[in-house]
Amino acid sequence: MTEPLTTSPALVPLTVRGDDRGSLIAIEGGRDIPFEIARVYYIFDTAPGVVRGLHAHYTLDQWLVCVNGHCIVTLDDGHIRRDVLMSQANVALPVGRMIWHEMRDFAPGTVLMVLASEHYREADYIRDYNAFLSAIRTR
Ligand code: T46
């Protein structure tokens, strides 16, 4: 059964390895993130006013990191809908399977990096919101 979203979706702090030259964050699959990383992709040059995402995944787990700029990520478990401001490179937003998610209000220059537990597979997407609601009710 889908876990309900908590009142404040957990942003996970990432360890910053900084020195007087600047900062560095390393994310190792199975260590800093609770799954092996099968795929990394990043979203950038998003046109003003665009809303991306608008889907859920059947089995994919992902962590989102806004490495530059800022945007809003909306998470929806079919019961509760929450907006999360992504504006720091030192936190990650876990987006589990069967969570409807949308990304909007990308500031110019925003880069949203995604660490994913599986390779790309279009059949894993639920792109219709009513189909998403039906799917979570039958789980
Ligand atoms: C998600 C959110 C956070 C690929 O060929 N390989 C890939 O790994 C991905 C992610 C996408 N694509 C192709 C599929 C489309 O032709 O790239 C194009 C854009 O993908 P999409 O419209 O799905 O992009 P978003 O920003 O709406 O969603 C993406 C991810 O697809 C999705 O899994 O959770 O970012």
Coordinates of N, CA, C and O and ligand atoms in Angstrom, one line a residue:
M1 N 0.9 -1.2 0.0 CA 0.0 0.0 0.0 C 0.9 1.3 0.0 O 1.9 1.3 0.6
T2 N 0.4 2.3 -0.7 CA 1.2 3.5 -0.8 C 1.3 4.2 0.6 O 0.3 4.4 1.2
E3 N 2.5 4.5 1.0 CA 2.6 5.3 2.3 C 2.1 6.7 2.0 O 2.4 7.3 1.1
P4 N 1.2 7.2 3.0 CA 0.8 8.6 2.8 C 2.0 9.6 2.9 O 2.9 9.3 3.6
L5 N 1.9 10.7 2.2 CA 3.0 11.7 2.3 C 2.9 12.2 3.8 O 1.9 12.4 4.3
T6 N 4.1 12.5 4.3 CA 4.1 13.2 5.6 C 3.7 14.6 5.4 O 3.6 15.1 4.3
T7 N 3.5 15.4 6.5 CA 3.1 16.8 6.4 C 4.1 17.6 5.7 O 3.8 18.5 5.0
S8 N 5.4 17.2 5.8 CA 6.5 17.9 5.1 C 7.4 16.9 4.4 O 8.1 16.2 5.1
P9 N 7.2 16.8 3.1 CA 8.1 15.8 2.5 C 9.5 15.9 2.8 O 10.1 17.0 2.8
A10 N 10.2 14.9 3.2 CA 11.5 14.9 3.7 C 12.5 15.3 2.7 O 12.7 14.5 1.7
L11 N 13.2 16.4 2.9 CA 14.4 16.7 2.1 C 15.6 16.1 2.8 O 15.8 16.3 4.0
V12 N 16.3 15.3 2.1 CA 17.4 14.5 2.8 C 18.7 15.4 2.6 O 19.1 15.7 1.5
P13 N 19.4 15.7 3.7 CA 20.6 16.5 3.6 C 21.7 15.6 3.0 O 21.8 14.4 3.3
L14 N 22.5 16.2 2.1 CA 23.6 15.5 1.5 C 24.9 16.1 2.2 O 25.0 17.3 2.4
T15 N 25.8 15.2 2.4 CA 27.1 15.6 3.0 C 27.9 16.4 2.1 O 28.2 16.0 0.9
V16 N 28.3 17.6 2.5 CA 29.1 18.5 1.7 C 30.5 18.4 2.1 O 30.9 18.5 3.3
R17 N 31.4 18.0 1.2 CA 32.8 17.9 1.4 C 33.5 19.1 0.9 O 33.8 19.2 -0.3
G18 N 33.5 20.1 1.8 CA 34.0 21.4 1.3 C 35.4 21.7 1.9 O 35.8 21.1 2.9
D19 N 36.2 22.5 1.3 CA 37.4 23.1 1.8 C 37.5 24.5 1.3 O 36.5 25.0 0.7
D20 N 38.6 25.1 1.5 CA 38.7 26.5 1.1 C 38.7 26.7 -0.4 O 38.6 27.9 -0.9
R21 N 38.7 25.7 -1.2 CA 38.5 25.8 -2.7 C 37.1 25.8 -3.1 O 36.7 26.2 -4.2
G22 N 36.2 25.3 -2.2 CA 34.8 25.3 -2.6 C 34.1 24.0 -2.1 O 34.7 23.4 -1.1
S23 N 33.0 23.6 -2.7 CA 32.3 22.4 -2.2 C 32.2 21.3 -3.2 O 32.2 21.5 -4.4
L24 N 31.9 20.1 -2.6 CA 31.8 18.9 -3.5 C 30.8 18.0 -2.7 O 30.9 17.8 -1.5
I25 N 29.9 17.4 -3.5 CA 29.0 16.4 -2.9 C 29.1 15.2 -3.7 O 29.0 15.2 -5.0
A26 N 29.3 14.0 -3.1 CA 29.3 12.7 -3.7 C 28.1 11.9 -3.3 O 27.8 11.9 -2.1
I27 N 27.5 11.2 -4.2 CA 26.4 10.4 -3.9 C 26.6 9.0 -4.4 O 26.7 8.8 -5.6
E28 N 26.8 8.1 -3.5 CA 27.2 6.7 -3.9 C 25.9 5.8 -3.8 O 25.3 5.8 -2.7
G29 N 25.7 5.1 -4.8 CA 24.5 4.1 -4.8 C 24.7 3.1 -3.7 O 25.8 2.6 -3.5
G30 N 23.6 2.9 -3.0 CA 23.6 1.8 -2.0 C 24.2 2.3 -0.7 O 24.2 1.6 0.3
R31 N 24.8 3.5 -0.7 CA 25.5 4.1 0.5 C 24.8 5.4 0.9 O 24.1 5.4 2.0
D32 N 24.9 6.4 0.1 CA 24.3 7.7 0.4 C 22.9 7.7 0.0 O 22.1 8.6 0.3
I33 N 22.5 6.7 -0.9 CA 21.1 6.7 -1.4 C 20.7 5.2 -1.3 O 21.5 4.3 -1.5
P34 N 19.4 4.9 -1.0 CA 19.1 3.6 -0.6 C 18.8 2.6 -1.8 O 18.2 1.6 -1.6
F35 N 19.4 2.9 -2.9 CA 19.3 2.0 -4.1 C 20.5 2.2 -4.9 O 21.2 3.2 -4.8
E36 N 20.8 1.2 -5.7 CA 21.9 1.3 -6.7 C 21.4 2.2 -7.8 O 20.2 2.1 -8.2
I37 N 22.3 3.1 -8.2 CA 21.9 4.1 -9.3 C 22.0 3.5 -10.6 O 23.2 3.2 -11.0
A38 N 20.9 3.3 -11.3 CA 21.0 2.7 -12.7 C 21.1 3.8 -13.8 O 21.5 3.5 -14.9
R39 N 20.7 5.0 -13.4 CA 20.5 6.1 -14.4 C 20.6 7.4 -13.8 O 20.1 7.6 -12.6
V40 N 21.3 8.4 -14.4 CA 21.3 9.8 -14.0 C 20.9 10.6 -15.2 O 21.3 10.4 -16.3
Y41 N 19.9 11.5 -14.9 CA 19.6 12.4 -16.0 C 19.4 13.8 -15.4 O 19.2 13.9 -14.1
Y42 N 19.4 14.8 -16.2 CA 19.2 16.2 -15.6 C 18.4 17.0 -16.6 O 18.5 16.9 -17.8
I43 N 17.6 17.9 -16.0 CA 16.7 18.7 -16.7 C 17.2 20.1 -16.7 O 17.5 20.6 -15.6
F44 N 17.3 20.8 -17.8 CA 17.8 22.1 -17.8 C 17.3 22.9 -19.0 O 16.6 22.2 -19.9
D45 N 17.5 24.2 -19.1 CA 16.9 25.0 -20.2 C 15.4 24.9 -20.3 O 14.9 24.9 -21.4
T46 N 14.8 24.7 -19.2 CA 13.3 24.6 -19.2 C 12.7 26.0 -19.6 O 13.1 27.0 -19.0
A47 N 11.8 26.0 -20.5 CA 11.2 27.2 -21.0 C 10.3 27.8 -19.9 O 9.7 27.0 -19.2
P48 N 10.1 29.1 -19.9 CA 9.3 29.7 -18.9 C 7.8 29.2 -19.0 O 7.3 29.0 -20.1
G49 N 7.2 29.0 -17.8 CA 5.8 28.6 -17.8 C 5.6 27.1 -18.0 O 4.4 26.6 -17.9
V50 N 6.6 26.4 -18.3 CA 6.5 24.9 -18.6 C 6.2 24.1 -17.3 O 6.8 24.4 -16.3
V51 N 5.3 23.1 -17.4 CA 5.2 22.2 -16.3 C 5.6 20.8 -16.8 O 5.1 20.4 -17.9
R52 N 6.6 20.2 -16.1 CA 7.1 18.9 -16.6 C 6.6 17.8 -15.6 O 6.0 18.1 -14.6
G53 N 7.0 16.6 -15.9 CA 6.5 15.5 -15.1 C 5.1 15.1 -15.4 O 4.9 14.6 -16.5
L54 N 4.2 15.4 -14.5 CA 2.8 15.0 -14.7 C 2.6 13.5 -14.9 O 2.0 13.1 -15.9
H55 N 3.2 12.7 -14.0 CA 3.1 11.3 -14.1 C 3.5 10.7 -12.8 O 4.1 11.4 -11.9
A56 N 3.3 9.4 -12.7 CA 3.9 8.6 -11.6 C 4.6 7.4 -12.2 O 4.4 7.2 -13.5
H57 N 5.3 6.7 -11.4 CA 6.0 5.5 -11.9 C 5.5 4.3 -11.1 O 5.3 4.3 -9.9
Y58 N 5.4 3.1 -11.8 CA 4.9 1.9 -11.1 C 6.0 1.4 -10.2 O 5.7 1.0 -9.0
T59 N 7.3 1.4 -10.6 CA 8.3 0.7 -9.8 C 9.6 1.6 -9.6 O 10.4 1.2 -8.8
L60 N 9.7 2.7 -10.3 CA 10.9 3.5 -10.2 C 11.0 4.3 -8.9 O 10.0 4.9 -8.5
D61 N 12.2 4.2 -8.3 CA 12.5 5.2 -7.2 C 13.5 6.2 -7.7 O 14.4 5.8 -8.4
Q62 N 13.3 7.4 -7.2 CA 14.2 8.5 -7.7 C 14.5 9.4 -6.6 O 13.7 9.6 -5.7
W63 N 15.7 10.1 -6.7 CA 16.1 11.2 -5.8 C 16.3 12.4 -6.7 O 17.1 12.2 -7.7
L64 N 15.7 13.5 -6.4 CA 15.9 14.7 -7.2 C 16.8 15.7 -6.4 O 16.7 15.9 -5.2
V65 N 17.7 16.3 -7.1 CA 18.6 17.3 -6.5 C 18.7 18.5 -7.5 O 19.0 18.4 -8.7
C66 N 18.3 19.7 -6.9 CA 18.4 20.9 -7.7 C 19.8 21.5 -7.6 O 20.1 22.1 -6.6
V67 N 20.6 21.2 -8.6 CA 22.1 21.5 -8.4 C 22.3 23.0 -8.8 O 23.4 23.5 -8.4
N68 N 21.4 23.6 -9.4 CA 21.5 25.1 -9.7 C 20.1 25.7 -9.9 O 19.2 25.0 -10.4
G69 N 19.9 26.9 -9.4 CA 18.6 27.6 -9.6 C 17.6 27.1 -8.6 O 17.9 26.6 -7.5
H70 N 16.3 27.2 -9.0 CA 15.2 26.7 -8.1 C 14.0 26.4 -9.0 O 13.8 26.9 -10.1
C71 N 13.2 25.5 -8.4 CA 11.9 25.1 -9.0 C 11.0 24.5 -8.0 O 11.4 24.3 -6.8
I72 N 9.7 24.4 -8.3 CA 8.8 23.7 -7.4 C 8.5 22.3 -7.9 O 8.2 22.1 -9.1
V73 N 8.5 21.4 -6.9 CA 8.2 20.0 -7.2 C 6.9 19.7 -6.4 O 6.9 19.9 -5.2
T74 N 5.9 19.3 -7.1 CA 4.6 18.9 -6.4 C 4.6 17.4 -6.3 O 4.8 16.7 -7.3
L75 N 4.3 16.9 -5.1 CA 4.2 15.4 -4.9 C 2.7 15.1 -4.5 O 2.2 15.9 -3.7
D76 N 2.2 14.0 -5.0 CA 0.8 13.7 -4.7 C 0.7 12.2 -4.6 O 1.1 11.5 -5.5
D77 N 0.3 11.7 -3.4 CA 0.1 10.3 -3.3 C -1.3 9.8 -3.5 O -1.7 8.7 -3.2
G78 N -2.1 10.7 -4.1 CA -3.5 10.4 -4.3 C -4.4 10.8 -3.2 O -5.7 10.8 -3.3
H79 N -3.8 11.2 -2.0 CA -4.6 11.6 -0.9 C -4.2 13.0 -0.5 O -5.0 13.9 -0.2
I80 N -2.9 13.3 -0.5 CA -2.3 14.5 -0.1 C -1.4 15.0 -1.2 O -0.6 14.3 -1.8
R81 N -1.5 16.4 -1.4 CA -0.7 17.0 -2.5 C 0.2 18.1 -1.8 O -0.3 18.9 -1.0
R82 N 1.5 18.1 -2.1 CA 2.4 19.0 -1.4 C 3.4 19.6 -2.4 O 3.9 18.9 -3.3
D83 N 3.6 20.9 -2.2 CA 4.6 21.6 -3.1 C 5.9 21.7 -2.3 O 5.9 22.0 -1.1
V84 N 7.0 21.4 -2.9 CA 8.3 21.5 -2.3 C 9.2 22.4 -3.1 O 9.3 22.2 -4.3
L85 N 9.8 23.4 -2.5 CA 10.7 24.3 -3.1 C 12.1 23.6 -3.2 O 12.6 23.3 -2.1
M86 N 12.6 23.4 -4.3 CA 13.9 22.9 -4.5 C 14.9 24.0 -4.9 O 14.7 24.6 -6.0
S87 N 15.7 24.4 -3.9 CA 16.6 25.6 -4.2 C 18.0 25.4 -3.6 O 18.7 26.3 -3.6
Q88 N 18.3 24.2 -3.2 CA 19.6 24.0 -2.6 C 20.3 22.7 -3.2 O 19.6 21.7 -3.3
A89 N 21.6 22.8 -3.5 CA 22.3 21.7 -4.1 C 22.7 20.7 -3.0 O 23.1 19.6 -3.4
N90 N 22.5 21.0 -1.7 CA 22.9 20.1 -0.7 C 21.8 19.3 0.0 O 21.9 18.8 1.1
V91 N 20.6 19.2 -0.7 CA 19.5 18.4 -0.2 C 18.9 17.6 -1.4 O 19.0 18.0 -2.6
A92 N 18.4 16.4 -1.1 CA 17.7 15.6 -2.2 C 16.3 15.4 -1.8 O 15.9 15.3 -0.6
L93 N 15.4 15.3 -2.8 CA 14.0 15.0 -2.5 C 13.7 13.6 -3.1 O 13.7 13.4 -4.3
P94 N 13.5 12.6 -2.2 CA 13.1 11.3 -2.7 C 11.7 11.3 -3.3 O 10.8 11.9 -2.7
V95 N 11.6 10.7 -4.4 CA 10.3 10.6 -5.1 C 10.1 9.1 -5.3 O 10.7 8.5 -6.2
G96 N 9.3 8.5 -4.5 CA 9.1 7.0 -4.6 C 8.2 6.6 -5.7 O 7.5 7.4 -6.4
R97 N 8.1 5.3 -5.9 CA 7.2 4.7 -6.8 C 5.8 5.1 -6.4 O 5.5 5.3 -5.3
M98 N 4.9 5.2 -7.4 CA 3.5 5.5 -7.2 C 3.2 6.9 -6.5 O 2.3 7.0 -5.6
I99 N 4.1 7.8 -6.8 CA 3.9 9.2 -6.3 C 3.7 10.0 -7.6 O 4.7 10.1 -8.4
W100 N 2.6 10.7 -7.8 CA 2.4 11.6 -8.9 C 3.3 12.8 -8.7 O 3.3 13.3 -7.6
H101 N 4.0 13.2 -9.7 CA 4.9 14.4 -9.5 C 4.9 15.3 -10.7 O 4.7 14.9 -11.8
E102 N 5.0 16.6 -10.3 CA 5.0 17.7 -11.3 C 6.1 18.6 -11.0 O 6.4 18.8 -9.8
M103 N 6.8 19.2 -12.0 CA 7.8 20.2 -11.7 C 7.5 21.5 -12.5 O 7.1 21.4 -13.7
R104 N 7.6 22.6 -11.8 CA 7.1 23.9 -12.4 C 8.0 25.0 -11.9 O 8.8 24.8 -10.9
D105 N 7.7 26.2 -12.4 CA 8.3 27.5 -11.9 C 9.9 27.4 -11.9 O 10.5 27.7 -10.9
F106 N 10.4 26.9 -13.0 CA 11.9 26.8 -13.1 C 12.4 28.2 -13.3 O 12.1 28.9 -14.3
A107 N 13.3 28.6 -12.5 CA 14.1 29.8 -12.7 C 15.0 29.6 -13.8 O 15.5 28.5 -14.1
P108 N 15.4 30.7 -14.5 CA 16.4 30.6 -15.6 C 17.7 30.0 -15.0 O 18.1 30.3 -13.9
G109 N 18.3 29.1 -15.8 CA 19.5 28.5 -15.3 C 19.4 27.3 -14.4 O 20.4 26.7 -14.0
T110 N 18.1 26.9 -14.1 CA 17.9 25.8 -13.2 C 18.3 24.4 -13.8 O 18.0 24.2 -14.9
V111 N 19.0 23.6 -13.0 CA 19.4 22.3 -13.4 C 18.9 21.3 -12.3 O 19.3 21.4 -11.2
L112 N 18.0 20.5 -12.7 CA 17.4 19.5 -11.8 C 18.0 18.1 -12.2 O 17.7 17.6 -13.2
M113 N 18.8 17.6 -11.2 CA 19.4 16.3 -11.5 C 18.6 15.2 -10.8 O 18.1 15.4 -9.7
V114 N 18.5 14.1 -11.5 CA 17.7 13.0 -11.0 C 18.5 11.7 -11.0 O 19.1 11.3 -12.0
L115 N 18.5 11.0 -9.8 CA 19.2 9.7 -9.7 C 18.1 8.7 -9.7 O 17.1 8.8 -8.9
A116 N 18.2 7.7 -10.5 CA 17.0 6.8 -10.7 C 17.5 5.3 -10.5 O 18.6 4.9 -10.8
S117 N 16.6 4.5 -10.0 CA 16.9 3.1 -9.6 C 16.8 2.2 -10.8 O 17.2 1.0 -10.6
E118 N 16.3 2.6 -11.9 CA 16.1 1.7 -13.0 C 16.4 2.4 -14.3 O 16.4 3.7 -14.4
H119 N 16.7 1.7 -15.3 CA 16.9 2.2 -16.7 C 15.5 2.8 -17.2 O 14.5 2.5 -16.6
Y120 N 15.6 3.6 -18.2 CA 14.4 4.2 -18.7 C 13.5 3.2 -19.4 O 14.0 2.3 -20.1
R121 N 12.2 3.3 -19.0 CA 11.3 2.3 -19.5 C 9.9 3.0 -19.6 O 9.3 3.3 -18.6
E122 N 9.4 3.3 -20.8 CA 8.2 4.1 -20.9 C 7.0 3.3 -20.3 O 6.1 4.0 -19.8
A123 N 7.0 2.0 -20.3 CA 5.9 1.2 -19.7 C 5.8 1.4 -18.2 O 4.8 1.1 -17.6
D124 N 6.8 2.0 -17.6 CA 6.7 2.2 -16.1 C 6.0 3.5 -15.8 O 5.7 3.8 -14.6
Y125 N 5.6 4.3 -16.8 CA 5.0 5.6 -16.6 C 3.5 5.5 -16.5 O 2.9 4.7 -17.3
I126 N 2.9 6.2 -15.6 CA 1.4 6.4 -15.6 C 1.2 7.8 -15.9 O 1.5 8.7 -15.0
R127 N 0.7 8.2 -17.0 CA 0.6 9.6 -17.5 C -0.8 10.1 -17.4 O -1.0 11.3 -17.6
D128 N -1.7 9.3 -17.0 CA -3.1 9.8 -16.8 C -3.4 9.8 -15.3 O -3.3 8.8 -14.6
Y129 N -3.9 11.0 -14.8 CA -4.1 11.1 -13.4 C -5.2 10.2 -12.9 O -5.0 9.6 -11.8
N130 N -6.3 10.0 -13.6 CA -7.3 9.1 -13.2 C -6.8 7.7 -13.2 O -7.2 6.9 -12.3
A131 N -6.0 7.3 -14.1 CA -5.4 5.9 -14.1 C -4.5 5.8 -12.9 O -4.5 4.7 -12.3
F132 N -3.8 6.8 -12.5 CA -3.0 6.8 -11.3 C -3.8 6.5 -10.0 O -3.5 5.7 -9.2
L133 N -5.0 7.3 -9.9 CA -5.8 7.1 -8.8 C -6.4 5.7 -8.7 O -6.5 5.1 -7.7
S134 N -6.8 5.2 -9.9 CA -7.3 3.8 -9.9 C -6.2 2.8 -9.5 O -6.5 1.9 -8.8
A135 N -5.0 3.1 -9.9 CA -3.9 2.1 -9.6 C -3.6 2.1 -8.1 O -3.4 1.0 -7.6
I136 N -3.6 3.3 -7.5 CA -3.3 3.2 -6.0 C -4.5 2.7 -5.2 O -4.3 2.1 -4.2
R137 N -5.7 2.8 -5.7 CA -6.8 2.2 -5.0 C -6.8 0.7 -5.1 O -7.4 0.0 -4.2
T138 N -6.2 0.1 -6.1 CA -6.2 -1.4 -6.3 C -5.0 -2.0 -5.7 O -4.8 -3.2 -5.8
R139 N -4.1 -1.2 -5.1 CA -2.9 -1.8 -4.5 C -3.1 -2.4 -3.1 O -3.9 -1.9 -2.4
Ligands
T46_1 C1 10.5 11.9 -13.9 C2 10.8 13.4 -13.9 C3 11.3 13.9 -12.6 C4 14.7 9.2 -22.3 O1 14.9 8.9 -23.4 N1 15.4 8.7 -21.3 C5 15.3 9.1 -20.0 O2 15.9 8.5 -19.1 C6 14.3 10.1 -19.7 C7 14.1 10.5 -18.2 C8 13.6 10.6 -20.7 N2 13.8 10.2 -22.0 C9 13.1 10.9 -23.0 C10 11.6 10.7 -23.0 C11 11.0 11.9 -23.7 O3 11.1 11.8 -25.1 O4 13.2 12.3 -22.9 C12 12.1 13.0 -23.2 C13 11.6 13.9 -22.1 O5 11.1 13.0 -21.0 P1 9.8 13.4 -20.1 O6 8.9 14.1 -21.0 O7 9.4 12.1 -19.5 O8 10.5 14.4 -19.1 P2 9.9 15.0 -17.7 O9 10.7 16.1 -17.3 O10 8.4 15.3 -17.9 O11 10.0 13.8 -16.7 C14 11.3 13.4 -16.3 C15 11.4 11.8 -16.3 O12 11.0 11.3 -17.6 C16 10.5 11.2 -15.2 O13 10.8 9.8 -15.1 O14 10.2 11.3 -12.9 O15 11.6 13.8 -15.0

